[in-house]
Amino acid sequence: MKAIDILTREHGLILRALEVLSQAKKQIEKNQPPPKAFFDKALVFLRGFADQFHHFKEEYLMFGLLALKKGDAFDGPIGGLRFQHERCRACIDGISNSLTGYADGDDIATTTLLENLAAYISLLRRHIYEEDHTFFKMVEKELSREEEDILLMQFNKEDEKMGDQNFYDQNRQRVDEMETYLRREDTDGRRL
Ligand SMILES: [Fe+2]
Ligand SMILES: [Fe+2]
């Protein structure tokens, strides 16, 4: 597997989580708010997998290598992508800070949660589209075989630190569990 294929595969899982978050957003819009526990689980995924694990590889390893090898040639697109990562982090904090009030049924907290959720889903979908369709293609053209191998080695080291395939599988399971929360039904078959 090439370094960029690893990132693309991770995008697949993140997009699945965004789809589940989008369903949760629709449920809030229809006044059928998912339990706080759903968002607690979602935050573990968003912080641990999407931000710390995936964005770390891009920002510190891929962007770092590009800056080292290509000087300022990628400063424009990297600046844009880095800004989007930061805005996504701000949305995660916004979601997190609104959860106590949301669980208490506070309307301002629910509005704040919805606002950050909507922004996060939209920003990250566009961000991933840009990376998959434009940025990664550009990077693939620019990196030599040797540079690609360096990046792959660094990515593999990060994966090993987290427990290799186990970490990916744990997070895939987390997304499955998020989905299950939204499908919960009571004994009469009504969705809770
Ligand atoms: Fe990214
Ligand atoms: Fe990405």
mmCIF file of C-alpha atoms and ligand atoms in Angstrom:
data_model
loop_
_atom_site.group_PDB
_atom_site.id
_atom_site.type_symbol
_atom_site.label_atom_id
_atom_site.label_comp_id
_atom_site.label_asym_id
_atom_site.label_seq_id
_atom_site.Cartn_x
_atom_site.Cartn_y
_atom_site.Cartn_z
ATOM 1 C CA MET A 1 0.000 0.000 0.000
ATOM 2 C CA LYS A 2 1.270 3.490 -0.853
ATOM 3 C CA ALA A 3 1.328 6.300 1.727
ATOM 4 C CA ILE A 4 -1.493 8.162 -0.003
ATOM 5 C CA ASP A 5 -3.609 4.989 -0.194
ATOM 6 C CA ILE A 6 -3.436 4.812 3.621
ATOM 7 C CA LEU A 7 -4.829 8.342 3.901
ATOM 8 C CA THR A 8 -7.530 7.621 1.308
ATOM 9 C CA ARG A 9 -8.592 4.497 3.190
ATOM 10 C CA GLU A 10 -8.858 6.537 6.397
ATOM 11 C CA HIS A 11 -10.964 9.091 4.509
ATOM 12 C CA GLY A 12 -13.407 6.285 3.721
ATOM 13 C CA LEU A 13 -13.958 5.610 7.427
ATOM 14 C CA ILE A 14 -14.162 9.323 8.286
ATOM 15 C CA LEU A 15 -16.762 9.848 5.518
ATOM 16 C CA ARG A 16 -18.823 6.987 7.001
ATOM 17 C CA ALA A 17 -18.710 8.690 10.400
ATOM 18 C CA LEU A 18 -19.776 11.973 8.751
ATOM 19 C CA GLU A 19 -22.747 10.174 7.208
ATOM 20 C CA VAL A 20 -23.784 8.912 10.663
ATOM 21 C CA LEU A 21 -23.291 12.412 12.131
ATOM 22 C CA SER A 22 -25.437 13.769 9.336
ATOM 23 C CA GLN A 23 -28.253 11.382 10.351
ATOM 24 C CA ALA A 24 -27.883 12.585 13.956
ATOM 25 C CA LYS A 25 -28.123 16.177 12.720
ATOM 26 C CA LYS A 26 -31.368 15.367 10.876
ATOM 27 C CA GLN A 27 -32.788 13.775 14.031
ATOM 28 C CA ILE A 28 -32.060 16.949 16.023
ATOM 29 C CA GLU A 29 -33.730 18.979 13.257
ATOM 30 C CA LYS A 30 -36.853 16.810 13.647
ATOM 31 C CA ASN A 31 -36.801 17.121 17.442
ATOM 32 C CA GLN A 32 -35.731 13.503 17.924
ATOM 33 C CA PRO A 33 -32.369 14.238 19.557
ATOM 34 C CA PRO A 34 -29.976 11.288 19.868
ATOM 35 C CA PRO A 35 -28.719 10.532 23.404
ATOM 36 C CA LYS A 36 -25.663 12.418 24.691
ATOM 37 C CA ALA A 37 -23.826 9.062 24.764
ATOM 38 C CA PHE A 38 -23.957 9.035 20.941
ATOM 39 C CA PHE A 39 -22.005 12.299 20.802
ATOM 40 C CA ASP A 40 -19.606 11.168 23.534
ATOM 41 C CA LYS A 41 -18.718 8.187 21.369
ATOM 42 C CA ALA A 42 -18.547 10.333 18.232
ATOM 43 C CA LEU A 43 -16.093 12.695 19.971
ATOM 44 C CA VAL A 44 -13.754 9.817 20.827
ATOM 45 C CA PHE A 45 -13.672 8.940 17.113
ATOM 46 C CA LEU A 46 -13.384 12.510 15.855
ATOM 47 C CA ARG A 47 -10.603 13.444 18.270
ATOM 48 C CA GLY A 48 -8.720 10.164 18.333
ATOM 49 C CA PHE A 49 -8.994 8.964 14.742
ATOM 50 C CA ALA A 50 -9.936 11.875 12.459
ATOM 51 C CA ASP A 51 -7.930 14.583 14.178
ATOM 52 C CA GLN A 52 -5.040 13.179 16.196
ATOM 53 C CA PHE A 53 -4.321 10.078 14.097
ATOM 54 C CA HIS A 54 -5.244 11.090 10.529
ATOM 55 C CA HIS A 55 -4.620 14.842 10.566
ATOM 56 C CA PHE A 56 -1.328 14.281 12.399
ATOM 57 C CA LYS A 57 -0.076 12.151 9.496
ATOM 58 C CA GLU A 58 -1.013 14.849 7.025
ATOM 59 C CA GLU A 59 0.136 17.907 8.933
ATOM 60 C CA TYR A 60 3.305 16.759 10.620
ATOM 61 C CA LEU A 61 4.490 14.034 8.260
ATOM 62 C CA MET A 62 3.194 14.763 4.749
ATOM 63 C CA PHE A 63 3.169 18.591 4.923
ATOM 64 C CA GLY A 64 6.472 18.451 6.822
ATOM 65 C CA LEU A 65 8.123 16.336 4.125
ATOM 66 C CA LEU A 66 6.758 18.573 1.361
ATOM 67 C CA ALA A 67 8.116 21.690 3.071
ATOM 68 C CA LEU A 68 11.497 20.001 3.542
ATOM 69 C CA LYS A 69 11.799 18.683 -0.007
ATOM 70 C CA LYS A 70 9.880 21.251 -2.057
ATOM 71 C CA GLY A 71 10.461 24.497 -0.137
ATOM 72 C CA ASP A 72 7.514 26.883 -0.349
ATOM 73 C CA ALA A 73 6.013 25.362 -3.541
ATOM 74 C CA PHE A 74 3.067 23.893 -1.580
ATOM 75 C CA ASP A 75 2.570 26.745 0.893
ATOM 76 C CA GLY A 76 -0.720 27.874 -0.717
ATOM 77 C CA PRO A 77 -2.658 24.592 -0.666
ATOM 78 C CA ILE A 78 -1.080 23.483 2.631
ATOM 79 C CA GLY A 79 -2.141 26.761 4.272
ATOM 80 C CA GLY A 80 -5.727 26.181 3.127
ATOM 81 C CA LEU A 81 -5.851 22.580 4.299
ATOM 82 C CA ARG A 82 -4.216 23.408 7.633
ATOM 83 C CA PHE A 83 -6.772 26.165 8.227
ATOM 84 C CA GLN A 84 -9.576 23.678 7.541
ATOM 85 C CA HIS A 85 -8.068 21.234 10.063
ATOM 86 C CA GLU A 86 -8.044 24.065 12.626
ATOM 87 C CA ARG A 87 -11.667 25.018 11.914
ATOM 88 C CA CYS A 88 -12.686 21.358 12.290
ATOM 89 C CA ARG A 89 -10.914 21.281 15.685
ATOM 90 C CA ALA A 90 -12.834 24.398 16.725
ATOM 91 C CA CYS A 91 -16.119 22.675 15.735
ATOM 92 C CA ILE A 92 -15.177 19.595 17.784
ATOM 93 C CA ASP A 93 -14.595 21.867 20.809
ATOM 94 C CA GLY A 94 -17.945 23.576 20.114
ATOM 95 C CA ILE A 95 -19.718 20.194 20.003
ATOM 96 C CA SER A 96 -17.974 19.056 23.172
ATOM 97 C CA ASN A 97 -18.756 22.244 25.119
ATOM 98 C CA SER A 98 -22.461 22.110 24.264
ATOM 99 C CA LEU A 99 -23.090 18.504 25.350
ATOM 100 C CA THR A 100 -23.871 19.027 29.052
ATOM 101 C CA GLY A 101 -26.518 21.623 28.222
ATOM 102 C CA TYR A 102 -27.798 19.483 25.335
ATOM 103 C CA ALA A 103 -28.319 16.535 27.703
ATOM 104 C CA ASP A 104 -30.308 18.854 30.000
ATOM 105 C CA GLY A 105 -32.533 19.906 27.094
ATOM 106 C CA ASP A 106 -31.162 23.453 27.021
ATOM 107 C CA ASP A 107 -32.183 25.080 23.728
ATOM 108 C CA ILE A 108 -29.157 27.363 23.371
ATOM 109 C CA ALA A 109 -26.810 24.388 23.874
ATOM 110 C CA THR A 110 -28.772 22.337 21.309
ATOM 111 C CA THR A 111 -28.568 25.212 18.803
ATOM 112 C CA THR A 112 -24.822 25.502 19.415
ATOM 113 C CA LEU A 113 -24.405 21.750 18.953
ATOM 114 C CA LEU A 114 -26.365 21.818 15.681
ATOM 115 C CA GLU A 115 -24.383 24.802 14.390
ATOM 116 C CA ASN A 116 -21.027 23.138 15.056
ATOM 117 C CA LEU A 117 -22.197 19.777 13.776
ATOM 118 C CA ALA A 118 -23.430 21.258 10.486
ATOM 119 C CA ALA A 119 -20.222 23.242 10.008
ATOM 120 C CA TYR A 120 -18.021 20.268 10.864
ATOM 121 C CA ILE A 121 -19.757 17.870 8.459
ATOM 122 C CA SER A 122 -19.672 20.359 5.600
ATOM 123 C CA LEU A 123 -16.083 21.540 6.164
ATOM 124 C CA LEU A 124 -14.662 18.064 6.494
ATOM 125 C CA ARG A 125 -16.532 16.657 3.482
ATOM 126 C CA ARG A 126 -15.206 19.451 1.296
ATOM 127 C CA HIS A 127 -11.743 19.084 2.823
ATOM 128 C CA ILE A 128 -11.610 15.347 2.081
ATOM 129 C CA TYR A 129 -12.900 15.925 -1.450
ATOM 130 C CA GLU A 130 -10.143 18.470 -2.066
ATOM 131 C CA GLU A 131 -7.480 16.139 -0.700
ATOM 132 C CA ASP A 132 -8.665 13.070 -2.624
ATOM 133 C CA HIS A 133 -9.324 14.805 -5.942
ATOM 134 C CA THR A 134 -6.714 17.566 -6.095
ATOM 135 C CA PHE A 135 -4.092 17.724 -3.378
ATOM 136 C CA PHE A 136 -3.062 14.066 -3.176
ATOM 137 C CA LYS A 137 -2.821 13.823 -6.963
ATOM 138 C CA MET A 138 -0.528 16.846 -6.967
ATOM 139 C CA VAL A 139 1.602 15.344 -4.165
ATOM 140 C CA GLU A 140 1.874 11.996 -5.975
ATOM 141 C CA LYS A 141 3.226 13.747 -9.061
ATOM 142 C CA GLU A 142 5.762 15.731 -7.039
ATOM 143 C CA LEU A 143 7.195 13.083 -4.730
ATOM 144 C CA SER A 144 9.951 10.807 -5.959
ATOM 145 C CA ARG A 145 9.736 7.077 -5.301
ATOM 146 C CA GLU A 146 12.257 7.467 -2.503
ATOM 147 C CA GLU A 147 10.319 10.321 -0.874
ATOM 148 C CA GLU A 148 7.114 8.293 -1.071
ATOM 149 C CA ASP A 149 8.873 5.407 0.674
ATOM 150 C CA ILE A 150 10.054 7.736 3.471
ATOM 151 C CA LEU A 151 6.478 8.902 3.981
ATOM 152 C CA LEU A 152 5.162 5.346 3.981
ATOM 153 C CA MET A 153 7.763 4.346 6.572
ATOM 154 C CA GLN A 154 6.743 7.268 8.813
ATOM 155 C CA PHE A 155 3.037 6.394 8.426
ATOM 156 C CA ASN A 156 3.736 2.757 9.305
ATOM 157 C CA LYS A 157 5.609 3.872 12.438
ATOM 158 C CA GLU A 158 2.572 5.911 13.522
ATOM 159 C CA ASP A 159 0.296 2.927 12.882
ATOM 160 C CA GLU A 160 2.593 0.671 14.929
ATOM 161 C CA LYS A 161 2.528 3.161 17.835
ATOM 162 C CA MET A 162 -1.256 2.908 17.899
ATOM 163 C CA GLY A 163 -1.349 -0.887 17.554
ATOM 164 C CA ASP A 164 -1.463 -1.262 13.761
ATOM 165 C CA GLN A 165 -4.656 -2.654 12.232
ATOM 166 C CA ASN A 166 -6.199 -2.903 15.712
ATOM 167 C CA PHE A 167 -6.557 0.855 15.958
ATOM 168 C CA TYR A 168 -8.301 1.092 12.581
ATOM 169 C CA ASP A 169 -10.589 -1.814 13.490
ATOM 170 C CA GLN A 170 -11.428 -0.314 16.904
ATOM 171 C CA ASN A 171 -12.445 2.896 15.211
ATOM 172 C CA ARG A 172 -14.456 1.136 12.533
ATOM 173 C CA GLN A 173 -16.292 -0.588 15.363
ATOM 174 C CA ARG A 174 -16.811 2.776 17.042
ATOM 175 C CA VAL A 175 -18.538 4.064 13.894
ATOM 176 C CA ASP A 176 -20.705 0.894 13.851
ATOM 177 C CA GLU A 177 -21.673 1.624 17.466
ATOM 178 C CA MET A 178 -22.515 5.232 16.582
ATOM 179 C CA GLU A 179 -24.859 3.886 13.902
ATOM 180 C CA THR A 180 -26.461 1.519 16.399
ATOM 181 C CA TYR A 181 -27.275 4.409 18.744
ATOM 182 C CA LEU A 182 -29.333 6.062 16.030
ATOM 183 C CA ARG A 183 -31.216 2.851 15.276
ATOM 184 C CA ARG A 184 -32.262 2.082 18.856
ATOM 185 C CA GLU A 185 -35.889 1.161 19.217
ATOM 186 C CA ASP A 186 -38.087 0.576 22.233
ATOM 187 C CA THR A 187 -40.045 -2.614 22.816
ATOM 188 C CA ASP A 188 -42.922 -1.272 20.663
ATOM 189 C CA GLY A 189 -40.581 -0.721 17.736
ATOM 190 C CA ARG A 190 -40.500 3.055 18.134
ATOM 191 C CA ARG A 191 -37.127 4.680 17.658
ATOM 192 C CA LEU A 192 -35.748 6.117 20.897
HETATM 193 FE FE FE B 1 -6.631 16.846 5.896
HETATM 194 FE FE FE B 2 -7.278 13.855 5.108
#
